[in-house]
Short mmCIF file of C-alpha atoms in Angstrom, two decimals:
data_model
loop_
_atom_site.label_atom_id
_atom_site.label_comp_id
_atom_site.label_asym_id
_atom_site.label_seq_id
_atom_site.Cartn_x
_atom_site.Cartn_y
_atom_site.Cartn_z
CA MET A 1 -39.48 137.39 98.69
CA GLY A 2 -40.82 139.38 95.73
CA ALA A 3 -38.97 137.20 93.24
CA SER A 4 -40.39 134.05 94.84
CA LEU A 5 -43.91 135.47 94.61
CA ILE A 6 -43.44 136.31 90.93
CA ILE A 7 -42.08 132.81 90.17
CA ALA A 8 -44.97 131.20 92.07
CA THR A 9 -47.50 133.33 90.17
CA ILE A 10 -45.93 132.43 86.82
CA SER A 11 -45.93 128.72 87.74
CA ILE A 12 -49.62 128.86 88.67
CA ALA A 13 -50.44 130.66 85.42
CA ILE A 14 -48.55 128.05 83.37
CA ALA A 15 -50.28 125.22 85.21
CA ALA A 16 -53.69 126.82 84.63
CA ALA A 17 -52.95 127.34 80.95
CA THR A 18 -51.79 123.74 80.59
CA ALA A 19 -54.94 122.44 82.28
CA ALA A 20 -57.16 124.65 80.11
CA TYR A 21 -55.40 123.45 76.95
CA SER A 22 -55.75 119.80 78.03
CA ILE A 23 -59.49 120.23 78.62
CA TYR A 24 -59.85 121.99 75.27
CA THR A 25 -57.94 119.24 73.48
CA MET A 26 -59.95 116.52 75.20
CA ARG A 27 -63.24 118.15 74.25
CA LYS A 28 -62.05 118.70 70.70
CA ASN A 29 -61.04 115.05 70.41
CA GLN A 30 -64.37 113.98 71.85
CA ASP A 31 -66.20 116.15 69.34
CA ASN A 32 -64.15 114.59 66.55
CA ARG A 33 -64.82 111.10 67.87
CA THR A 34 -68.58 111.69 67.72
CA ASN A 35 -68.20 112.08 63.95
CA MET A 36 -66.25 108.87 63.38
CA ASP A 37 -67.41 107.01 60.30
CA PRO A 38 -67.16 103.21 60.10
CA ALA A 39 -64.90 101.60 57.52
CA SER A 40 -66.43 100.15 54.37
CA LEU A 41 -65.49 96.83 52.81
CA ASP A 42 -63.25 98.67 50.33
CA ASP A 43 -61.17 100.03 53.23
CA PHE A 44 -60.03 96.57 54.35
CA GLY A 45 -56.58 95.24 53.55
CA VAL A 46 -56.94 91.61 52.52
CA THR A 47 -54.33 89.41 50.87
CA GLN A 48 -56.27 87.06 48.62
CA SER A 49 -55.28 84.00 46.63
CA ARG A 50 -54.25 84.65 43.06
CA GLU A 51 -54.99 82.49 40.06
CA GLY A 52 -52.31 79.82 39.77
CA GLN A 53 -51.24 80.07 43.42
CA VAL A 54 -49.73 76.81 44.69
CA ILE A 55 -51.79 74.62 47.04
CA PRO A 56 -49.39 72.63 49.25
CA LEU A 57 -49.66 68.86 49.54
CA VAL A 58 -49.16 67.99 53.21
CA TYR A 59 -47.56 64.97 54.85
CA GLY A 60 -46.86 64.82 58.57
CA THR A 61 -47.54 67.93 60.71
CA VAL A 62 -46.88 71.42 59.42
CA ARG A 63 -47.86 75.06 59.94
CA LEU A 64 -49.53 76.78 57.00
CA ASN A 65 -51.20 80.12 56.39
CA GLY A 66 -54.65 80.01 54.87
CA ASN A 67 -55.25 81.29 51.34
CA ILE A 68 -58.28 83.59 51.32
CA ILE A 69 -60.72 82.52 48.62
CA TYR A 70 -63.61 84.79 49.59
CA TYR A 71 -64.50 87.51 52.09
CA GLY A 72 -67.55 89.72 52.46
CA ASN A 73 -70.75 90.44 54.38
CA LEU A 74 -69.16 93.12 56.55
CA VAL A 75 -70.87 93.64 59.93
CA THR A 76 -70.07 96.75 61.99
CA GLU A 77 -70.75 97.27 65.69
CA GLU A 78 -70.41 100.76 67.15
CA ILE A 79 -68.37 101.21 70.34
CA THR A 80 -69.65 104.06 72.52
CA GLU A 81 -68.55 105.74 75.72
CA ALA A 82 -70.58 107.93 78.08
CA VAL A 83 -68.92 111.28 78.82
CA GLY A 84 -69.60 114.36 80.94
CA GLY A 85 -72.95 115.28 82.34
CA LYS A 86 -73.34 115.39 86.08
CA GLY A 87 -76.94 114.71 86.93
CA GLY A 88 -77.72 112.83 83.71
CA GLY A 89 -76.71 115.55 81.26
CA GLY A 90 -74.01 113.50 79.50
CA LYS A 91 -74.03 111.92 76.08
CA ASP A 92 -72.63 108.85 74.38
CA ILE A 93 -69.79 109.37 71.95
CA THR A 94 -68.49 106.95 69.35
CA THR A 95 -64.99 105.74 70.20
CA GLY A 96 -64.65 103.18 67.43
CA TYR A 97 -66.07 100.11 65.74
CA ARG A 98 -65.84 96.34 65.91
CA TYR A 99 -65.68 94.62 62.54
CA TYR A 100 -66.76 91.16 61.44
CA LEU A 101 -66.40 89.44 58.06
CA ASP A 102 -67.36 86.15 56.48
CA VAL A 103 -64.07 84.56 55.42
CA TRP A 104 -63.38 81.40 53.40
CA GLN A 105 -59.83 80.04 53.24
CA GLY A 106 -58.15 77.19 51.40
CA ILE A 107 -55.55 75.31 53.43
CA CYS A 108 -53.89 72.42 51.58
CA GLU A 109 -54.37 69.30 49.51
CA GLY A 110 -55.04 65.97 51.15
CA LYS A 111 -57.09 64.89 54.15
CA VAL A 112 -55.92 66.74 57.29
CA GLU A 113 -56.99 67.55 60.81
CA ILE A 114 -56.44 70.97 62.37
CA ILE A 115 -54.33 70.77 65.54
CA ASP A 116 -54.09 74.50 66.40
CA THR A 117 -54.62 77.97 64.94
CA TYR A 118 -52.55 81.14 65.20
CA ILE A 119 -53.83 84.67 64.62
CA ASN A 120 -51.09 87.16 63.72
CA ASP A 121 -48.54 84.76 65.29
CA ASP A 122 -50.48 84.45 68.56
CA LYS A 123 -51.74 80.97 69.37
CA GLN A 124 -55.49 81.38 69.74
CA ALA A 125 -58.79 80.21 68.33
CA VAL A 126 -60.60 82.18 65.66
CA THR A 127 -63.70 83.95 67.01
CA ALA A 128 -66.65 83.44 64.68
CA ASP A 129 -70.38 82.73 64.85
CA ASP A 130 -69.95 79.50 62.90
CA THR A 131 -67.10 77.44 61.43
CA ILE A 132 -67.36 75.06 58.48
CA PHE A 133 -64.33 72.79 58.00
CA ASN A 134 -63.80 70.47 55.05
CA ASP A 135 -60.94 68.07 55.78
CA GLY A 136 -60.37 67.52 52.08
CA THR A 137 -62.72 64.57 51.72
CA ASN A 138 -66.19 65.63 52.88
CA GLY A 139 -68.83 67.71 51.12
CA LEU A 140 -68.98 70.64 53.52
CA PHE A 141 -68.59 74.16 52.18
CA PRO A 142 -69.71 77.71 53.14
CA ASP A 143 -72.92 78.18 51.17
CA TRP A 144 -72.98 81.84 52.24
CA ALA A 145 -70.17 82.49 49.74
CA GLY A 146 -72.83 82.54 47.00
CA GLU A 147 -71.80 81.69 43.47
CA TYR A 148 -68.23 81.04 44.58
CA ALA A 149 -69.19 78.27 47.02
CA SER A 150 -67.96 74.76 46.24
CA PRO A 151 -66.81 71.67 48.16
CA LEU A 152 -63.38 71.98 46.41
CA PRO A 153 -62.79 68.19 46.10
CA GLY A 154 -59.42 67.08 47.46
CA ILE A 155 -58.69 70.47 49.08
CA ALA A 156 -58.97 71.09 52.82
CA HIS A 157 -60.66 74.43 53.42
CA ILE A 158 -62.45 76.34 56.17
CA GLY A 159 -65.15 79.00 56.33
CA TYR A 160 -65.75 81.42 59.19
CA LYS A 161 -69.18 83.02 59.45
CA LYS A 162 -68.97 86.49 61.02
CA MET A 163 -65.28 86.23 61.94
CA PHE A 164 -64.10 88.90 64.40
CA VAL A 165 -61.59 91.11 62.59
CA GLY A 166 -60.84 93.48 65.49
CA GLU A 167 -61.59 96.86 67.03
CA ASN A 168 -60.76 99.80 64.77
CA ALA A 169 -58.77 97.38 62.62
CA THR A 170 -59.09 97.29 58.85
CA ASN A 171 -56.54 94.58 58.15
CA LEU A 172 -57.85 91.04 58.10
CA PRO A 173 -55.80 89.01 60.60
CA THR A 174 -53.49 86.36 59.16
CA VAL A 175 -54.60 82.90 60.26
CA HIS A 176 -52.06 80.07 60.39
CA PHE A 177 -53.08 76.45 60.83
CA ILE A 178 -51.14 73.60 62.40
CA VAL A 179 -52.41 70.65 60.35
CA LYS A 180 -51.66 66.94 60.44
CA ARG A 181 -52.06 64.73 57.41
CA VAL A 182 -54.47 61.82 57.85
CA LEU A 183 -53.30 58.89 55.73
CA GLN A 184 -55.84 56.34 54.59
CA THR A 185 -53.64 53.68 53.02
CA GLY A 186 -54.44 50.85 55.41
CA ILE A 187 -50.72 50.13 55.80
CA ASN A 188 -49.64 49.12 59.30
CA ASN A 189 -47.97 51.94 61.25
CA GLU A 190 -48.76 54.54 58.60
CA ASN A 191 -48.70 57.28 61.23
CA MET A 192 -45.66 57.10 63.50
CA ALA A 193 -44.57 59.23 66.46
CA SER A 194 -42.01 60.92 64.22
CA GLY A 195 -44.57 61.65 61.49
CA SER A 196 -45.99 59.90 58.46
CA ASN A 197 -44.45 56.57 57.52
CA PRO A 198 -42.51 57.24 54.26
CA ALA A 199 -43.76 53.95 52.84
CA ALA A 200 -47.34 54.99 53.52
CA VAL A 201 -46.70 58.40 51.95
CA ILE A 202 -45.39 56.76 48.76
CA TYR A 203 -48.30 54.34 48.72
CA ASP A 204 -50.77 57.15 49.27
#
């Protein structure tokens, strides 16, 4: 009986110590989270186009990753969480940040239409306040890119204004595009079910 009482007492003491440590750790983490600093533009990992990088010429339907020409205008939104405080004595703590960037990407050469987009290999649309798409033949371009902005004649490109990067994420998501070449040769049956008519491709 005495041994059982001793074991029970030790078990209760261990449980109490574990609970106290958990509360201490939680409070410590919460205190640390209140001091979270947002990332700056320099903290972001972005794979940009390099001088001389190949721009693919597309025929048929193909999946391509965009080549980042420009990014900037970082926007940060604080994420907060209410903790503690029975009777209204709690406080909001910072649990992270949502990040948004203006992003301009080159896609390919030739007139194309975008069929689908993938973000980090997941089929989904890009979340942005505004999207400017140049199919390779029109004069649209993201004027918010400042001195770098240009219609890029003959190149299909796309600009995302305030693109959602992620929560507590400092790597710009990789965007892949499923694009289909739009031939303008005037040849009969230039676009077939199996893809672009080879004769039309040669003519183009």
